XYZ file of C-alpha atoms in Angstrom:
475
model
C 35.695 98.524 -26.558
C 39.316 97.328 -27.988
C 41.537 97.130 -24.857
C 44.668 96.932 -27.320
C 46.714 99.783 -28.502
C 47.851 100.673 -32.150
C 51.110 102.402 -33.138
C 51.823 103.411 -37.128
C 54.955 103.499 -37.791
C 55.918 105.165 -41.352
C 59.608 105.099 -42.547
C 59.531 106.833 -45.351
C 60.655 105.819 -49.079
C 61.667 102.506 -47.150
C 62.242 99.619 -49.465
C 61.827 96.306 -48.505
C 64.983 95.025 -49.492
C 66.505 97.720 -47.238
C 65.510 95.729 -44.548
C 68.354 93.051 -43.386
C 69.554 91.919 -40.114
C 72.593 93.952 -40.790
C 70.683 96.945 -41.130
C 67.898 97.529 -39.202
C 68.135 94.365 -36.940
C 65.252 95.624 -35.028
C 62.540 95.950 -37.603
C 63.996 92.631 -39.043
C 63.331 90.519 -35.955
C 59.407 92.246 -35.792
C 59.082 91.174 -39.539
C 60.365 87.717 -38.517
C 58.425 87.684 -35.314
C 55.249 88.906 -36.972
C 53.923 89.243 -40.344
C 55.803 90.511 -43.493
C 54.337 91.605 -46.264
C 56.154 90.684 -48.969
C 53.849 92.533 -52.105
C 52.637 95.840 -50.093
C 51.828 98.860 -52.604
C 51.765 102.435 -52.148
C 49.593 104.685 -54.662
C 50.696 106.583 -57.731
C 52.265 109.046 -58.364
C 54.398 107.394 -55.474
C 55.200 110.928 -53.687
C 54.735 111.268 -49.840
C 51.729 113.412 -49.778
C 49.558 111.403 -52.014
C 50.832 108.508 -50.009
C 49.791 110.362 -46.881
C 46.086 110.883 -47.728
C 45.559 107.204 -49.133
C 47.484 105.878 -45.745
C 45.073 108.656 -43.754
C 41.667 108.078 -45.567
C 41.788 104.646 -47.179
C 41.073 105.867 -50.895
C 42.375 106.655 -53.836
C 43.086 110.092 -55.041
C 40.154 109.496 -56.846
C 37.791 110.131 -53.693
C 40.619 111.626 -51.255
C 41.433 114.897 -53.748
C 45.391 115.014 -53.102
C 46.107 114.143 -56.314
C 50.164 114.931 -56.061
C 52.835 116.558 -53.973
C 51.344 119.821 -55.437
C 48.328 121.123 -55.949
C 47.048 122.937 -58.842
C 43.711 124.430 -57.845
C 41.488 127.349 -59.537
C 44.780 128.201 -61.478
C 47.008 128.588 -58.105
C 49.764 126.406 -57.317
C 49.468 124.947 -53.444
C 52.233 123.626 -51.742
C 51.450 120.294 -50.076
C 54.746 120.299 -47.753
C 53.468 123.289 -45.794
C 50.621 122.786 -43.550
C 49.874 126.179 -43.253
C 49.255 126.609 -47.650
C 46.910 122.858 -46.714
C 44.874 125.041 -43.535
C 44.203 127.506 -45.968
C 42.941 125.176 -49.267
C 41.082 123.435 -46.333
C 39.028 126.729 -45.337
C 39.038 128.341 -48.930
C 36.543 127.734 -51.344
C 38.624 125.063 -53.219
C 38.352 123.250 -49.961
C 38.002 121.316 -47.990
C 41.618 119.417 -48.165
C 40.532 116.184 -48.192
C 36.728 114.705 -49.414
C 37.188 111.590 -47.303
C 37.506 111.621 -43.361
C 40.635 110.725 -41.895
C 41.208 107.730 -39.642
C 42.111 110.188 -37.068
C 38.791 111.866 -37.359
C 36.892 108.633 -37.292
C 38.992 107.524 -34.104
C 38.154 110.431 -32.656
C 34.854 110.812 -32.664
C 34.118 107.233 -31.718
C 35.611 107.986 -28.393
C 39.272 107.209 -28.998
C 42.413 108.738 -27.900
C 44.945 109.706 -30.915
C 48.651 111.743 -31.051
C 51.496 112.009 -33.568
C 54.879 112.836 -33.098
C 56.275 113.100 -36.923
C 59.645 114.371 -38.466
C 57.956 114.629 -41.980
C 57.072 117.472 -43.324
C 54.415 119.489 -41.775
C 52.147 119.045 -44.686
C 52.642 114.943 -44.601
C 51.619 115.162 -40.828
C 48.583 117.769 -41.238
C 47.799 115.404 -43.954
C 46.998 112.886 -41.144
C 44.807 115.215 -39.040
C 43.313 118.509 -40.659
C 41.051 118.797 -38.112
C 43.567 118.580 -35.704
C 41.970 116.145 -32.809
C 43.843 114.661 -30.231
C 47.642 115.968 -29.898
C 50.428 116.384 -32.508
C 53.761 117.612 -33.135
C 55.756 118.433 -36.057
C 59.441 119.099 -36.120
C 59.265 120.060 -39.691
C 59.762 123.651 -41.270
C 57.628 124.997 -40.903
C 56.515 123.438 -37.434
C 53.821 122.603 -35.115
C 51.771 121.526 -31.685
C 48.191 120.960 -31.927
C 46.664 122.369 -29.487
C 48.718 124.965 -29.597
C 47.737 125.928 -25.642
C 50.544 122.668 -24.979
C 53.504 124.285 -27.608
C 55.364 126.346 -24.862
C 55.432 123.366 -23.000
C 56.463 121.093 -25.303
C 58.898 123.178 -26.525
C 60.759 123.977 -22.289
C 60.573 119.805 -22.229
C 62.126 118.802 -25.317
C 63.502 122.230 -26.979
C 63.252 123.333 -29.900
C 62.784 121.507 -33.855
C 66.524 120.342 -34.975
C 67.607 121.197 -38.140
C 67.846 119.029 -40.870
C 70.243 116.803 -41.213
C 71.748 113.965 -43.860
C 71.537 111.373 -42.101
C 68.100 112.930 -40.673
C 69.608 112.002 -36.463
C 68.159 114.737 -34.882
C 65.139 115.441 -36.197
C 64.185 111.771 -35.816
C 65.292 110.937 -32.193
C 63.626 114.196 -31.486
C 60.297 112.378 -32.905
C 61.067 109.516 -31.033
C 61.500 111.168 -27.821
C 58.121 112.958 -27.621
C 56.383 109.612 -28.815
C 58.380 107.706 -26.081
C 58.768 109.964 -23.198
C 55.133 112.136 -23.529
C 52.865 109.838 -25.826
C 53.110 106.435 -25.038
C 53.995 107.443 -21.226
C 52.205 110.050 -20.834
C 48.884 110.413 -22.494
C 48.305 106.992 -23.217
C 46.702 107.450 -26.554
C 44.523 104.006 -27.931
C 46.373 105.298 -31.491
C 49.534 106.680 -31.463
C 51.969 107.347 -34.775
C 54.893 108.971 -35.599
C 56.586 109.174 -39.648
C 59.741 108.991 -39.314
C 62.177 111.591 -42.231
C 64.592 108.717 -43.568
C 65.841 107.170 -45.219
C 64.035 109.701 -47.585
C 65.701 112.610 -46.455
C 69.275 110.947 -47.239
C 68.415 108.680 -50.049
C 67.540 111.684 -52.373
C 70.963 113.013 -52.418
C 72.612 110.208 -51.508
C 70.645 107.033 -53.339
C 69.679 103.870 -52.013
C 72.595 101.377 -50.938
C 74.581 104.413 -50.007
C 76.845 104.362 -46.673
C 74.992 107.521 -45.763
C 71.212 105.804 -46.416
C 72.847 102.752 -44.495
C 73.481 105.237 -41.361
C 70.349 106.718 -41.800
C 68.431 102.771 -41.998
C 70.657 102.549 -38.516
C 69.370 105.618 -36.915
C 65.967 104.800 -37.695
C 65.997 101.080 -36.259
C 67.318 102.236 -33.473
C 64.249 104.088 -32.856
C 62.382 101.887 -33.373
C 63.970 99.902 -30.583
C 63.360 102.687 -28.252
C 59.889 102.767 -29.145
C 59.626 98.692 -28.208
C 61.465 99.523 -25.067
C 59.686 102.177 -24.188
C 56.367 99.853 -24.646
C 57.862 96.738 -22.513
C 58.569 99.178 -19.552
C 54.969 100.542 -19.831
C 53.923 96.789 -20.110
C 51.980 97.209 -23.247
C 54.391 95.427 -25.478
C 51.835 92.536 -25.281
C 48.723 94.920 -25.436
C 49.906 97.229 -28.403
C 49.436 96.115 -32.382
C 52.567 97.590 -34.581
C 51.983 98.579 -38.173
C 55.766 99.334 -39.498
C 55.158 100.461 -42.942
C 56.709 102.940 -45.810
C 54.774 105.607 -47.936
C 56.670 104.248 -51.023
C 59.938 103.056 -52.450
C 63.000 104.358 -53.673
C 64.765 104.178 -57.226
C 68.354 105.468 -58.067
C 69.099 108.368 -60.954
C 70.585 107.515 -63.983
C 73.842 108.346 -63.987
C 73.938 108.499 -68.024
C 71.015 110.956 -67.590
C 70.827 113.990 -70.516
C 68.737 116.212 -68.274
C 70.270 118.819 -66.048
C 67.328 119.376 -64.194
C 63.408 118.214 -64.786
C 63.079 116.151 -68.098
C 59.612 117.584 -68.445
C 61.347 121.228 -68.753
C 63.526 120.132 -71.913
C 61.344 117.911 -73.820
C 58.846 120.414 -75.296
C 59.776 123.167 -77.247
C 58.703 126.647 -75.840
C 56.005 126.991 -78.015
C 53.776 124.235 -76.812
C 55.285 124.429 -73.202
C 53.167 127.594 -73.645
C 49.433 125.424 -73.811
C 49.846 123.837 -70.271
C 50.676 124.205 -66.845
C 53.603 121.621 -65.197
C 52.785 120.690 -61.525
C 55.114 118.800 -59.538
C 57.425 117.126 -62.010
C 54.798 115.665 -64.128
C 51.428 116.435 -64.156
C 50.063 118.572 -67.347
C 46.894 120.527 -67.055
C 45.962 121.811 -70.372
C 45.069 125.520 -70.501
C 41.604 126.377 -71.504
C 40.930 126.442 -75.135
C 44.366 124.447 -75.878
C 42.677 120.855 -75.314
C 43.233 120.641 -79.100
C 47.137 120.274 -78.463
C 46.671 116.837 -76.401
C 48.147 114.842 -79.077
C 50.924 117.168 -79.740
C 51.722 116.916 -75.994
C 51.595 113.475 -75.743
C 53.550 112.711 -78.630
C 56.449 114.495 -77.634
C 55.953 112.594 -74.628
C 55.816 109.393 -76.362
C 58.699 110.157 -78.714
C 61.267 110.184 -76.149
C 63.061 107.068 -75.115
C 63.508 108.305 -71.330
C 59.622 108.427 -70.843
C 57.913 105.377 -69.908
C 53.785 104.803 -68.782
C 51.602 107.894 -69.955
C 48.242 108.670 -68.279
C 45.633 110.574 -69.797
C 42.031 111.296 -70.740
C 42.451 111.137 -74.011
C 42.528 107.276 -74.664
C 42.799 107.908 -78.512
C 46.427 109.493 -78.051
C 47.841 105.755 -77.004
C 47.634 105.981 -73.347
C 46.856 104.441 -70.406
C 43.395 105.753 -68.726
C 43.662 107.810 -65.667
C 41.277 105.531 -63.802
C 43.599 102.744 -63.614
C 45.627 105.019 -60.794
C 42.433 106.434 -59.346
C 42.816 109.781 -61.075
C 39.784 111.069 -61.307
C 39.513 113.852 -58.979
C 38.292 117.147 -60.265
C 42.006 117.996 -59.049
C 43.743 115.920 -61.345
C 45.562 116.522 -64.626
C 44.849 116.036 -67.755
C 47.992 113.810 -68.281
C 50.698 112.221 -65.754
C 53.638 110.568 -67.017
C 56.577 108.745 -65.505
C 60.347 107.615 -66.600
C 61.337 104.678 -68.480
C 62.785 102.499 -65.662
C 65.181 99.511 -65.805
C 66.144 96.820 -63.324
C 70.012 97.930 -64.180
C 72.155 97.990 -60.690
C 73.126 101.022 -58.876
C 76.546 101.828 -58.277
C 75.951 100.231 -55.036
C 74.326 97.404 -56.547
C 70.664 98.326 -55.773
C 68.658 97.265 -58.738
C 66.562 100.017 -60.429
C 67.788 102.783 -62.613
C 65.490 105.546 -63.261
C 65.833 106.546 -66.678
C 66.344 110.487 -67.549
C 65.894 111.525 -63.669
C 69.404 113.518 -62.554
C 68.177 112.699 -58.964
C 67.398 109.919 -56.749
C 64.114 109.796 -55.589
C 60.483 108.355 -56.004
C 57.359 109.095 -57.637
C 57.364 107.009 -60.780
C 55.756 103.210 -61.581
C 58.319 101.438 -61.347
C 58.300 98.238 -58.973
C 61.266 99.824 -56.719
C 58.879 102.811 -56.178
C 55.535 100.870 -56.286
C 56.962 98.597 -53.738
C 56.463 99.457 -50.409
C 56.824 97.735 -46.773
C 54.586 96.438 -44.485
C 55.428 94.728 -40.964
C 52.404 93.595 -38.607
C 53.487 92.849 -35.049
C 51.209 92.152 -31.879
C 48.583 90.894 -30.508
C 46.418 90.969 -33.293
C 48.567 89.244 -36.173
C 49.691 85.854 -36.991
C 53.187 85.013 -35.874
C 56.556 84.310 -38.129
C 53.825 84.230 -41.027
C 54.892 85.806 -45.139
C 52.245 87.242 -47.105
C 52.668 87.387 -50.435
C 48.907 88.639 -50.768
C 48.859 91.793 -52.317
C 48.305 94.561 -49.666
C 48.543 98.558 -50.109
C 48.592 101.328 -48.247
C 45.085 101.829 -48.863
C 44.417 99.407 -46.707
C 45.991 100.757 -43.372
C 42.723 102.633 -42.202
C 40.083 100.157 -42.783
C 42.954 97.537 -41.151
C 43.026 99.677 -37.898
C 39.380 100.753 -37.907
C 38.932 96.497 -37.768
C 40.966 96.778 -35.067
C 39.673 98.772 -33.069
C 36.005 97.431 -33.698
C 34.823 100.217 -35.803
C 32.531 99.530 -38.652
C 34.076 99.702 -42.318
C 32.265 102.539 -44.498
C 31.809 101.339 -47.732
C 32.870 104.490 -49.377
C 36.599 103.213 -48.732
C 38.609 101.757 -51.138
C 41.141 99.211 -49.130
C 40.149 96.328 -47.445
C 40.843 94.482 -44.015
C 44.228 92.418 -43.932
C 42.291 89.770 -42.251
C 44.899 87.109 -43.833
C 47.536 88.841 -41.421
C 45.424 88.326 -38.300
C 45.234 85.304 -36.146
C 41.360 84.952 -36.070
C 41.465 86.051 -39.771
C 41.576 84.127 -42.750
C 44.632 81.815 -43.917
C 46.549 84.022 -46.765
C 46.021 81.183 -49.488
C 42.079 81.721 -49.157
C 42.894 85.356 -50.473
C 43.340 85.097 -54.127
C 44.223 88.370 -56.282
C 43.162 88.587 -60.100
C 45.952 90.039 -62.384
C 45.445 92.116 -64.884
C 47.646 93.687 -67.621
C 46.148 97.068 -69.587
C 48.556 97.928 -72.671
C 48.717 100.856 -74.674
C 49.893 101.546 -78.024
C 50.656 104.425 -80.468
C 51.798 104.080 -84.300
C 53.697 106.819 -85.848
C 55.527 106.581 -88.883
C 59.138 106.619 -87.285
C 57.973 104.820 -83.914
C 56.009 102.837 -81.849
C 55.275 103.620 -78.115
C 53.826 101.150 -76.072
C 53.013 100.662 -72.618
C 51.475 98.751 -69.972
C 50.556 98.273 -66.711
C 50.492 95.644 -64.248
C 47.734 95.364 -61.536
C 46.092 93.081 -58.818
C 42.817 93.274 -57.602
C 41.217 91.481 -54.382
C 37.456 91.890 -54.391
C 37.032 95.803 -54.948
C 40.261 96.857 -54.096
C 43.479 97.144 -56.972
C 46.783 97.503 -56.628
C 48.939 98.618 -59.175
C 52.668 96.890 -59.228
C 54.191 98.671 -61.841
C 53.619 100.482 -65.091
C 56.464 101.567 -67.588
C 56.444 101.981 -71.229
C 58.879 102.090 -74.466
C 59.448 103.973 -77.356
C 61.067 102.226 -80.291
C 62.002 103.730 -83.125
C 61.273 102.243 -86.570
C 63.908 101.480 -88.974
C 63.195 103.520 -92.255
């Protein structure tokens, strides 16, 4: 059986280019100790709960079924944030939460020891481990501690949840502290993680490149230099493999933006608003009987310059198929569309303007959002080694199940990083394909178009970025 230890580490919305020696000196020094991953992918839409099942299960929403930050199921709306809204989908006929077992479950009933200490939300953790094996706590809002026999204890050790914050301090040294003090000293888990809030929490109101996202980049290093600590005085620094990664990227708002709120909310007219249900920001479910206003939808879609790729099942309208994002869940929508992006600079100078959005944020195609990081350290990886393989979240679960000797069922989607790991193979061996899909629509006073970018290694895709342009005609 593996003798070595693994530790996730998930910073969320965590861009690469975050990550200097200014910044988060600790995490830079692993990266240039270790391995860096210089073209790691999260899935789309790029939103944390999506992100959380494809990091948990190693598939695509496709085979996982959490198909965006909110559900739409049987004609309810389920939110994903609350892991009390997941326990019940997960017991309810709509059930069960996810179709694919978690890496978590599949430690688990191998034999292995697992525990989470997170600062997400509760549904991002639950995500992780429905079935609740091993030991976790939440610090969320709602919160948790599975088993909940050990909550009063936790709770007289390290008090109560902290409030949130922007910077996120509390809640994130508080996750810290249970994985330091209790986990890794305590019940000596052979998998431990812990997802830490920023700089999510503070780049949403604050945007990346901000003084406040820079604090919160600060905080967040420095816990992860009290989780190294913590492992040198248990002398397991040399025994434990890190995986330092982000559930997706960050882009800034447009600051010329027209929309006060959600775009989706004041492009159509209330009339065909009326056919179709809106789930989290943009995904369209066409009511029953109303399948005959697809192209009506979609070309109001199309029409405006502030919308870029369109997914759908209806190819015919000018869009991009569904399948190329794994959306094919009996959970998904009928169309999912994202904003026009640009590689304009921020007013701090962070490149990537999200057209039409009034907020900062994630959840689009654009490479700033697609873009995620990925730093291997221990044992088990190559030294002061750059990838520029494509990797993805999707591969994190069949990566640790490698590690830990496990065999790989074929149902998953990612792969092993075995170009990261010393007895693996060299990354030039590993050779992606690139494909381009495009998409166009004529109409007589414009043209949309739009395409999307993706790698593939063997069975596994990645998608780098999508976006798409309307242009009107000159009559």
């Amino acid at each position: 059986m593996q003798k070595n230890k693994v530790i996730i580490i998930v910073i969320d919305a965590l861009r690469p280019d975050s990550i200097t020696k200014g910044s988060m000196p600790t995490l830079w020094t692993l990266a240039e100790r270790g391995v860096r991953f210089s073209n790691h992918y999260t899935c789309s839409p790029s939103k944390t709960r999506v992100a959380s099942a494809t990091i948990a299960t190693g598939c695509y929403p496709s085979k996982h079924g959490l198909v965006n930050n909110q559900l739409y199921c049987n004609g309810a709306f389920i939110n994903v944030s609350n892991y009390q809204e997941l326990m019940q989908l997960d017991s309810s006929p709509a059930g069960p939460l996810l179709s694919i077992p978690t890496l978590t479950e599949r430690l688990d009933q191998a034999g292995f020891r697992v525990a989470l200490s997170t600062a997400s939300s509760s549904g991002t953790s639950f995500i992780q481990n429905p079935s609740r094996r091993g030991f976790s706590v939440n610090n969320g809002s709602p919160s948790f501690v599975f088993p909940e026999a050990r909550k009063d204890a936790i709770l007289a050790r390290f008090g109560s949840a902290p409030k949130v914050q922007f910077p996120d301090v509390e809640r994130n040294k508080y996750a810290a502290r249970i994985l330091t003090e209790h986990i890794i000293a305590e019940l000596h888990p052979d998998l431990a993680m812990i997802w830490f809030s920023d700089p999510d929490k503070t780049q949403h109101p604050y945007g990346p490149g901000a003084p406040e996202t820079l604090q919160a980049l600060g905080v967040v290093d420095q816990c992860i230099a009290d989780i190294v600590e913590t492992l040198q005085e248990q002398d397991l620094l040399d025994r434990t493999d890190l995986l330092i990664l982000s559930d997706h990227g960050c882009i800034s708002a447009d600051p010329n933006s027209r929309f006060s709120t959600s775009m989706a909310k004041e492009i159509f007219p209330e009339d065909l608003a009326s056919k179709f249900v809106l789930v989290g920001g943009n995904s369209i479910y066409i009511k029953p009987g109303e399948e005959h206003a697809a192209p009506e939808i979609i070309y109001a879609l199309q029409q405006d310059q502030d919308i870029g790729a369109i997914f759908s099942s209806f190819p015919n309208c000018g869009t991009l198929p569904l399948a190329l994002i794994g959306q094919e869940h009996e959970r998904s929508p009928d169309i999912l569309f994202y904003p026009h992006w640009t590689t304009e600079l921020s007013e701090y100078g962070v490149p990537g303007i999200a057209k039409g959005t009034p907020g900062h944020g994630h959840g689009g195609t654009s490479r700033y959002e697609m873009n995620a990081t990925l730093v291997a350290y221990g044992p088990s990886f190559k030294d002061s080694t750059t990838i520029n393989t494509p990797s993805g979240n999707i591969d994190i679960a069949p990566t640790v199940l490698h590690l830990f000797g496990q065999p790989i069922d074929p149902i998953l989607d990612g792969r092993v990083l075995t170009e990261a790991m010393k007895d693996g193979a060299s990354p030039g061996e590993i050779v992606p394909k690139e494909l381009s899909f495009t998409s166009r629509a004529e109409y007589p006073d414009f043209t949309y178009e739009a395409t999307a970018r993706i790698a593939r290694i063997d069975n596994t895709y990645y998608l780098r970025q999508a976006n798409g342009t309307s242009t009107k005609k000159e009559i």
